[in-house]
């Protein structure tokens, strides 16, 4: 099974915003990522617009020719935006507005009614939905009951344990992916995946549709260049 690489370009926007001008050009980077082999572009617009801004979302929509994945907490403002833009995928995350980064998956059972309503609205608009979860099988089964198309597995625990015990680190994700497959969900993964741990994760986790990688990939590109970095990440997903 082929696993797609979606490049999260939030950090490019962070660098641009530091100077208040348009260098680096977020739109051009998105186009270049696709030209260099990325299978999709991911963005996470936050309420404070500290990286991706609302106008970036609008400008990127006609430029992204692969898969456009928009992450975020489904406030009414966020939902209005994605229902207008109509990306191929929306990934629902439980972040507070001031979160530095996504640091946990949904307690899907506790938010089942809310998430079901959100997923229904996305489906009516023809948008694939993905719910950000940990490896708890109950959260995965509840995501299926909520009507989601996919789950995105939060992989920081894997990344943290991988250097000392890769077999133990990946085991919960193998089972989580199998559970998702059994209940009819596609499987995405993301958070702290990098060139050191990605190939092992990909080799062991079945049914993996997509990985979304931003911070590590953009950091690697500072040394390797964007084209070579994307080539290496794609190579890790072929091994």
Short mmCIF file of C-alpha atoms in Angstrom, two decimals:
data_model
loop_
_atom_site.label_atom_id
_atom_site.label_comp_id
_atom_site.label_asym_id
_atom_site.label_seq_id
_atom_site.Cartn_x
_atom_site.Cartn_y
_atom_site.Cartn_z
CA UNK A 1 0.00 0.00 0.00
CA UNK A 2 1.31 3.43 -0.95
CA UNK A 3 1.48 6.00 1.84
CA UNK A 4 1.13 9.64 0.86
CA UNK A 5 3.30 12.45 2.20
CA UNK A 6 1.47 15.65 3.09
CA UNK A 7 3.82 18.53 3.84
CA UNK A 8 2.71 20.89 6.60
CA UNK A 9 3.89 24.38 5.65
CA UNK A 10 2.97 26.19 8.89
CA UNK A 11 6.62 26.74 9.79
CA UNK A 12 7.24 28.47 6.46
CA UNK A 13 4.51 30.93 7.39
CA UNK A 14 6.07 31.37 10.85
CA UNK A 15 9.36 32.42 9.23
CA UNK A 16 7.59 34.77 6.83
CA UNK A 17 5.59 36.42 9.61
CA UNK A 18 8.76 37.13 11.60
CA UNK A 19 9.58 39.92 9.13
CA UNK A 20 6.05 40.93 8.18
CA UNK A 21 6.72 40.75 4.45
CA UNK A 22 6.43 37.87 1.98
CA UNK A 23 9.73 36.04 2.29
CA UNK A 24 9.59 33.11 2.17
CA UNK A 25 6.57 33.01 -0.14
CA UNK A 26 4.13 30.49 1.37
CA UNK A 27 2.20 30.08 -1.86
CA UNK A 28 5.34 29.37 -3.89
CA UNK A 29 6.58 26.89 -1.29
CA UNK A 30 3.30 24.96 -1.56
CA UNK A 31 3.62 24.83 -5.34
CA UNK A 32 7.27 23.77 -5.09
CA UNK A 33 6.51 21.02 -2.54
CA UNK A 34 4.08 19.48 -5.00
CA UNK A 35 6.58 19.84 -7.85
CA UNK A 36 9.20 18.07 -5.71
CA UNK A 37 6.90 15.11 -5.06
CA UNK A 38 4.66 15.92 -2.09
CA UNK A 39 1.28 14.19 -2.30
CA UNK A 40 -0.50 16.93 -0.39
CA UNK A 41 -0.23 20.19 1.49
CA UNK A 42 -1.33 20.56 5.12
CA UNK A 43 -2.02 23.80 6.95
CA UNK A 44 -3.32 24.56 10.43
CA UNK A 45 -4.77 28.07 10.61
CA UNK A 46 -5.05 29.18 14.25
CA UNK A 47 -7.22 31.99 15.63
CA UNK A 48 -4.20 34.22 16.37
CA UNK A 49 -2.84 33.73 12.82
CA UNK A 50 0.67 33.32 14.17
CA UNK A 51 1.62 31.28 11.12
CA UNK A 52 -0.97 30.44 8.45
CA UNK A 53 -3.45 33.31 8.01
CA UNK A 54 -7.01 33.18 6.75
CA UNK A 55 -6.01 34.92 3.54
CA UNK A 56 -3.31 32.26 3.00
CA UNK A 57 -6.02 29.61 3.06
CA UNK A 58 -7.99 31.41 0.38
CA UNK A 59 -4.93 32.01 -1.81
CA UNK A 60 -3.65 28.44 -1.47
CA UNK A 61 -6.91 26.75 -2.47
CA UNK A 62 -6.58 27.22 -6.26
CA UNK A 63 -2.83 26.53 -6.17
CA UNK A 64 -2.86 23.13 -4.45
CA UNK A 65 -3.35 20.48 -7.11
CA UNK A 66 -2.78 17.36 -4.98
CA UNK A 67 -4.60 17.04 -1.64
CA UNK A 68 -5.35 20.08 0.49
CA UNK A 69 -5.64 19.14 4.18
CA UNK A 70 -6.74 21.78 6.68
CA UNK A 71 -6.31 21.03 10.39
CA UNK A 72 -7.99 22.81 13.23
CA UNK A 73 -10.40 22.92 16.12
CA UNK A 74 -13.91 23.13 14.66
CA UNK A 75 -15.09 26.50 15.91
CA UNK A 76 -17.83 28.14 13.88
CA UNK A 77 -15.22 30.44 12.34
CA UNK A 78 -13.09 27.45 11.32
CA UNK A 79 -16.09 25.59 9.92
CA UNK A 80 -17.22 28.62 7.91
CA UNK A 81 -13.73 28.80 6.41
CA UNK A 82 -13.38 25.14 5.42
CA UNK A 83 -16.94 24.89 4.11
CA UNK A 84 -16.18 27.86 1.88
CA UNK A 85 -12.75 26.62 0.75
CA UNK A 86 -13.72 22.93 0.43
CA UNK A 87 -10.36 21.21 0.86
CA UNK A 88 -10.10 17.52 0.11
CA UNK A 89 -9.67 16.75 3.83
CA UNK A 90 -10.30 18.41 7.17
CA UNK A 91 -8.48 17.04 10.22
CA UNK A 92 -10.25 17.82 13.48
CA UNK A 93 -7.91 18.48 16.41
CA UNK A 94 -8.84 19.26 20.04
CA UNK A 95 -6.40 22.17 20.44
CA UNK A 96 -7.15 25.13 22.65
CA UNK A 97 -6.79 28.46 20.79
CA UNK A 98 -3.48 29.24 22.49
CA UNK A 99 -1.90 25.79 22.03
CA UNK A 100 1.66 25.87 20.75
CA UNK A 101 1.09 22.62 18.85
CA UNK A 102 -1.24 19.63 18.90
CA UNK A 103 -0.41 17.67 22.03
CA UNK A 104 -3.22 15.13 22.44
CA UNK A 105 -5.96 13.36 20.57
CA UNK A 106 -9.69 13.68 21.11
CA UNK A 107 -11.56 11.93 23.87
CA UNK A 108 -14.06 10.98 21.20
CA UNK A 109 -16.63 9.43 23.51
CA UNK A 110 -16.82 12.58 25.64
CA UNK A 111 -17.28 14.74 22.51
CA UNK A 112 -19.22 12.26 20.40
CA UNK A 113 -22.30 14.41 19.77
CA UNK A 114 -20.24 17.47 18.86
CA UNK A 115 -17.89 15.57 16.54
CA UNK A 116 -20.77 13.74 14.86
CA UNK A 117 -22.41 17.06 14.01
CA UNK A 118 -19.16 18.45 12.62
CA UNK A 119 -18.45 15.34 10.54
CA UNK A 120 -22.00 15.42 9.16
CA UNK A 121 -21.50 19.00 7.97
CA UNK A 122 -18.22 18.09 6.29
CA UNK A 123 -19.74 15.07 4.58
CA UNK A 124 -22.63 17.15 3.26
CA UNK A 125 -20.04 19.47 1.70
CA UNK A 126 -18.15 16.56 0.12
CA UNK A 127 -15.12 16.94 2.39
CA UNK A 128 -13.28 13.93 3.84
CA UNK A 129 -13.03 14.08 7.64
CA UNK A 130 -10.23 12.83 9.86
CA UNK A 131 -10.30 12.85 13.67
CA UNK A 132 -7.00 13.26 15.56
CA UNK A 133 -6.75 10.46 18.17
CA UNK A 134 -4.35 8.51 20.32
CA UNK A 135 -3.99 4.73 20.03
CA UNK A 136 -6.83 3.95 22.44
CA UNK A 137 -9.03 1.52 20.46
CA UNK A 138 -12.19 2.93 22.03
CA UNK A 139 -11.44 6.39 20.62
CA UNK A 140 -10.94 4.83 17.19
CA UNK A 141 -14.18 2.87 17.33
CA UNK A 142 -16.05 5.97 18.49
CA UNK A 143 -14.56 7.96 15.60
CA UNK A 144 -16.12 5.43 13.24
CA UNK A 145 -19.46 5.75 15.03
CA UNK A 146 -19.22 9.53 14.66
CA UNK A 147 -19.06 8.98 10.90
CA UNK A 148 -15.46 10.04 10.26
CA UNK A 149 -13.68 8.83 7.15
CA UNK A 150 -10.26 8.53 8.79
CA UNK A 151 -8.36 8.92 12.02
CA UNK A 152 -5.00 10.60 12.35
CA UNK A 153 -2.84 8.84 14.94
CA UNK A 154 -0.91 11.17 17.27
CA UNK A 155 2.65 9.89 16.96
CA UNK A 156 4.63 11.87 19.54
CA UNK A 157 4.65 8.92 22.00
CA UNK A 158 6.11 6.78 19.23
CA UNK A 159 8.77 9.39 18.41
CA UNK A 160 9.72 9.80 22.08
CA UNK A 161 10.21 6.06 22.69
CA UNK A 162 11.64 5.10 19.31
CA UNK A 163 15.34 5.88 20.08
CA UNK A 164 15.43 3.45 23.01
CA UNK A 165 12.82 0.79 22.13
CA UNK A 166 11.43 1.02 18.60
CA UNK A 167 9.55 -2.27 18.83
CA UNK A 168 7.68 -1.19 21.94
CA UNK A 169 7.16 2.27 20.49
CA UNK A 170 5.43 1.08 17.34
CA UNK A 171 3.34 -1.75 18.82
CA UNK A 172 0.33 0.37 19.90
CA UNK A 173 0.19 1.97 16.44
CA UNK A 174 0.13 -1.39 14.71
CA UNK A 175 -2.89 -2.40 16.78
CA UNK A 176 -4.53 1.01 16.42
CA UNK A 177 -4.24 0.86 12.63
CA UNK A 178 -5.67 -2.65 12.55
CA UNK A 179 -8.58 -1.51 14.71
CA UNK A 180 -9.24 1.43 12.41
CA UNK A 181 -9.18 -0.82 9.36
CA UNK A 182 -11.62 -3.25 10.96
CA UNK A 183 -14.17 -0.48 11.59
CA UNK A 184 -13.81 0.96 8.11
CA UNK A 185 -11.58 3.95 8.78
CA UNK A 186 -8.60 5.14 6.79
CA UNK A 187 -5.42 5.81 8.74
CA UNK A 188 -3.28 8.96 8.80
CA UNK A 189 -0.45 9.71 11.21
CA UNK A 190 1.51 12.72 12.34
CA UNK A 191 3.52 14.57 14.99
CA UNK A 192 7.30 14.34 15.40
CA UNK A 193 7.78 11.88 12.56
CA UNK A 194 11.16 12.50 10.94
CA UNK A 195 13.87 10.98 8.76
CA UNK A 196 15.15 8.87 11.65
CA UNK A 197 11.90 7.21 12.68
CA UNK A 198 9.60 7.37 9.64
CA UNK A 199 10.79 4.34 7.67
CA UNK A 200 10.47 2.04 10.70
CA UNK A 201 6.97 3.34 11.43
CA UNK A 202 5.91 2.92 7.83
CA UNK A 203 7.38 -0.57 7.60
CA UNK A 204 5.48 -1.83 10.64
CA UNK A 205 2.14 0.01 10.63
CA UNK A 206 -0.35 -1.50 8.17
CA UNK A 207 -3.10 0.34 6.27
CA UNK A 208 -1.28 3.68 6.51
CA UNK A 209 -2.84 6.10 4.02
CA UNK A 210 -0.96 9.29 4.80
CA UNK A 211 1.58 10.97 7.03
CA UNK A 212 1.55 14.71 7.68
CA UNK A 213 4.95 16.16 8.50
CA UNK A 214 5.91 19.79 9.00
CA UNK A 215 8.36 20.87 11.68
CA UNK A 216 10.99 18.17 11.08
CA UNK A 217 10.70 18.35 7.30
CA UNK A 218 11.05 22.11 7.10
CA UNK A 219 13.95 21.97 9.56
CA UNK A 220 15.70 19.33 7.44
CA UNK A 221 15.17 21.51 4.38
CA UNK A 222 17.36 24.22 5.94
CA UNK A 223 20.30 21.85 5.54
CA UNK A 224 19.31 19.61 2.63
CA UNK A 225 17.14 21.88 0.51
CA UNK A 226 13.42 21.36 0.01
CA UNK A 227 13.64 19.13 -3.04
CA UNK A 228 16.18 16.71 -1.52
CA UNK A 229 14.30 16.67 1.79
CA UNK A 230 11.01 15.69 0.18
CA UNK A 231 12.82 13.05 -1.87
CA UNK A 232 14.25 11.50 1.31
CA UNK A 233 10.89 11.49 3.09
CA UNK A 234 9.25 9.90 0.07
CA UNK A 235 12.03 7.31 0.00
CA UNK A 236 11.35 6.48 3.66
CA UNK A 237 7.74 5.78 2.69
CA UNK A 238 8.80 3.38 -0.06
CA UNK A 239 11.06 1.18 2.07
#
